[in-house]
PDB file of C-alpha atoms in Angstrom:
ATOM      1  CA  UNK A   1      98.525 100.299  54.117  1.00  0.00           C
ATOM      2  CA  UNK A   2      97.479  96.822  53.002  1.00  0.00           C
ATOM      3  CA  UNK A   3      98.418  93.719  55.279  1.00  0.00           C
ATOM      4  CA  UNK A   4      97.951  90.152  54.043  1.00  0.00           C
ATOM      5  CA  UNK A   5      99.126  87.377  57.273  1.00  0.00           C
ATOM      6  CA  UNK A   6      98.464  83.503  57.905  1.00  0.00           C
ATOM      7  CA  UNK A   7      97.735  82.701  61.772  1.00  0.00           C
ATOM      8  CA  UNK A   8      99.166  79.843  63.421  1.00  0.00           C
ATOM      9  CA  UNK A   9      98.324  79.230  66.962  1.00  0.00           C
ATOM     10  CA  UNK A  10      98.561  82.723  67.747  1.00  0.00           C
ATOM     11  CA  UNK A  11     101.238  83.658  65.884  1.00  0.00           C
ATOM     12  CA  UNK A  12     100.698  86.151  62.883  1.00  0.00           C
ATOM     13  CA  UNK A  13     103.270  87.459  60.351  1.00  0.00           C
ATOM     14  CA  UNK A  14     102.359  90.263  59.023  1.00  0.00           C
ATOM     15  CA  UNK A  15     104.197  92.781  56.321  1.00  0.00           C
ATOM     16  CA  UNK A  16     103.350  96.197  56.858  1.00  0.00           C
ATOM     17  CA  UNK A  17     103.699  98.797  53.314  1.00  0.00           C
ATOM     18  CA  UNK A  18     103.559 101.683  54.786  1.00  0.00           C
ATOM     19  CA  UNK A  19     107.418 101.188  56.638  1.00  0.00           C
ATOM     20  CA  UNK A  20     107.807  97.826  54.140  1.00  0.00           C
ATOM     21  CA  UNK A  21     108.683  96.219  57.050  1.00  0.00           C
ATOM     22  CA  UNK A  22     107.753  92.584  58.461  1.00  0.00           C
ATOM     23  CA  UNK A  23     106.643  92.148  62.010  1.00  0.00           C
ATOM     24  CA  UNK A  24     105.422  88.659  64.272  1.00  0.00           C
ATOM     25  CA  UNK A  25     102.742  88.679  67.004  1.00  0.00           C
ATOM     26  CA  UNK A  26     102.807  85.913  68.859  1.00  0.00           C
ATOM     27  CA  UNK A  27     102.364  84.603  72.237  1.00  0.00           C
ATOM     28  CA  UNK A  28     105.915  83.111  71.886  1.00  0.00           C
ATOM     29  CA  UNK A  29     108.580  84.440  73.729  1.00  0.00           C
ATOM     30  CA  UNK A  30     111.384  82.543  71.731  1.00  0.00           C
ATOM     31  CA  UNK A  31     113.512  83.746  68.660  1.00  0.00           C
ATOM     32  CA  UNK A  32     111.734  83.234  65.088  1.00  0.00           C
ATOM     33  CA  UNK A  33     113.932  82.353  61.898  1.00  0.00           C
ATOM     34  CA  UNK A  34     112.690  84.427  58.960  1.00  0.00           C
ATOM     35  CA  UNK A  35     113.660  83.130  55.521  1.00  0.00           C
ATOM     36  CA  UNK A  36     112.709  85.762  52.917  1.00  0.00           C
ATOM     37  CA  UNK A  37     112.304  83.873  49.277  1.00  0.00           C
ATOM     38  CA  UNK A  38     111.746  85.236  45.778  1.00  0.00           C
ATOM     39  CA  UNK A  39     108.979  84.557  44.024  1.00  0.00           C
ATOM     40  CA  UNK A  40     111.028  81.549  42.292  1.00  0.00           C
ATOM     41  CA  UNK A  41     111.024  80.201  46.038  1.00  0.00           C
ATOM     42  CA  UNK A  42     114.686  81.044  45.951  1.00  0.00           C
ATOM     43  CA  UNK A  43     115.890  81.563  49.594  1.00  0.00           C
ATOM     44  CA  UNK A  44     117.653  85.413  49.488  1.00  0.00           C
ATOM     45  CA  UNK A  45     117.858  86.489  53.056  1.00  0.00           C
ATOM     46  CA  UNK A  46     117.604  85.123  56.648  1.00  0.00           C
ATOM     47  CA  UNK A  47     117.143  86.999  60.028  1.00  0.00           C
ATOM     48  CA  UNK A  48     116.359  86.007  63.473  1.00  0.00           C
ATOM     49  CA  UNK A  49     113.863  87.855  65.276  1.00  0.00           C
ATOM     50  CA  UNK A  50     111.864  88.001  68.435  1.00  0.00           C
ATOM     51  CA  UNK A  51     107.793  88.799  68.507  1.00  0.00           C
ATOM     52  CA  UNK A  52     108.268  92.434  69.034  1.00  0.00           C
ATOM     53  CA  UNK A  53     110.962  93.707  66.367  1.00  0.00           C
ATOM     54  CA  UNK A  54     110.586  94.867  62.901  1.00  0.00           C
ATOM     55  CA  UNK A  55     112.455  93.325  60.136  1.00  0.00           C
ATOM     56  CA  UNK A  56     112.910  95.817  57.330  1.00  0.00           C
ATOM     57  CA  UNK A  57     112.944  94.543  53.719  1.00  0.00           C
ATOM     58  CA  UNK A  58     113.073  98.231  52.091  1.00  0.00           C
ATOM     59  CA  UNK A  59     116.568  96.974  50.861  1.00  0.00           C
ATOM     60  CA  UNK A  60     114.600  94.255  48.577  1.00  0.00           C
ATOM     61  CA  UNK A  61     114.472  94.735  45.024  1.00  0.00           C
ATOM     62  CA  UNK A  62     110.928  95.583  43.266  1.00  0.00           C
ATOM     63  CA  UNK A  63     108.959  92.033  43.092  1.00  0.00           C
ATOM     64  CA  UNK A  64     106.996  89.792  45.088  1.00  0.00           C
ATOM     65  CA  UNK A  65     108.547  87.483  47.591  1.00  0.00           C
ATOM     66  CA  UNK A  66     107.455  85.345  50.907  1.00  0.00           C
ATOM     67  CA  UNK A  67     108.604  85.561  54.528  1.00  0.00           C
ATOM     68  CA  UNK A  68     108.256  82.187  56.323  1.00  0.00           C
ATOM     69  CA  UNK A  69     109.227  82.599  60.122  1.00  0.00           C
ATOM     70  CA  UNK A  70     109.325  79.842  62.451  1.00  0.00           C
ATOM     71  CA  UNK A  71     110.074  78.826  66.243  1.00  0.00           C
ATOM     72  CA  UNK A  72     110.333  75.107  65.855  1.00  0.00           C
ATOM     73  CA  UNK A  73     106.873  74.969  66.851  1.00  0.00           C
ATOM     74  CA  UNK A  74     104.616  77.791  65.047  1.00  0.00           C
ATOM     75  CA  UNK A  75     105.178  78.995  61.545  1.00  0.00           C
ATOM     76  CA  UNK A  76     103.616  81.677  59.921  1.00  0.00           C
ATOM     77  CA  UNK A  77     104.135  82.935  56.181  1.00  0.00           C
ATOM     78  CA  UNK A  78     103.235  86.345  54.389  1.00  0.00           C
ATOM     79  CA  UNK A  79     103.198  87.228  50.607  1.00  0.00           C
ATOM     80  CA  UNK A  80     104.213  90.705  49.975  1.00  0.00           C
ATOM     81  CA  UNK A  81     105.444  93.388  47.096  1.00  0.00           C
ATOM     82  CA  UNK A  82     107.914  95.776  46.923  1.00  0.00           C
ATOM     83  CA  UNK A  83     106.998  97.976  44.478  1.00  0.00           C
TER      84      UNK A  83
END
């Protein structure tokens, strides 16, 4: 599967195609609101989520779109396709 991420102070985003599923690593242990936007930058979903869960996006229709997840401190963004 193909994995495209942007690291901030040890925090990656990362959307995995295999599962189509987004995931965080980071060294934070606080909760991380995910905005999911289209590819008009059109906010369509929100989530909160802590470094170790998965946040699946199966349910998206086919099109490219950006997850921007952020702890107040660190943010970290992905591009990724649902095909």
């Amino acid at each position: 599967g193909s994995e495209m991420c942007i690291r901030d102070r040890g925090t990656t985003l990362k959307f995995i195609s295999d599962t189509q599923a987004i995931s965080i690593q980071s060294d934070s242990e606080g909760d991380f609101a995910v905005g999911i936007y289209d590819a008009t930058g059109k906010l369509i979903a929100t989530s909160k989520m802590t470094a170790d869960q998965m946040l699946s996006v199966r349910q998206l229709a086919p099109g490219m779109y950006i997850a921007a997840a952020t702890d107040g401190e660190r943010k970290a963004t992905v591009k990724f396709i649902i095909k």
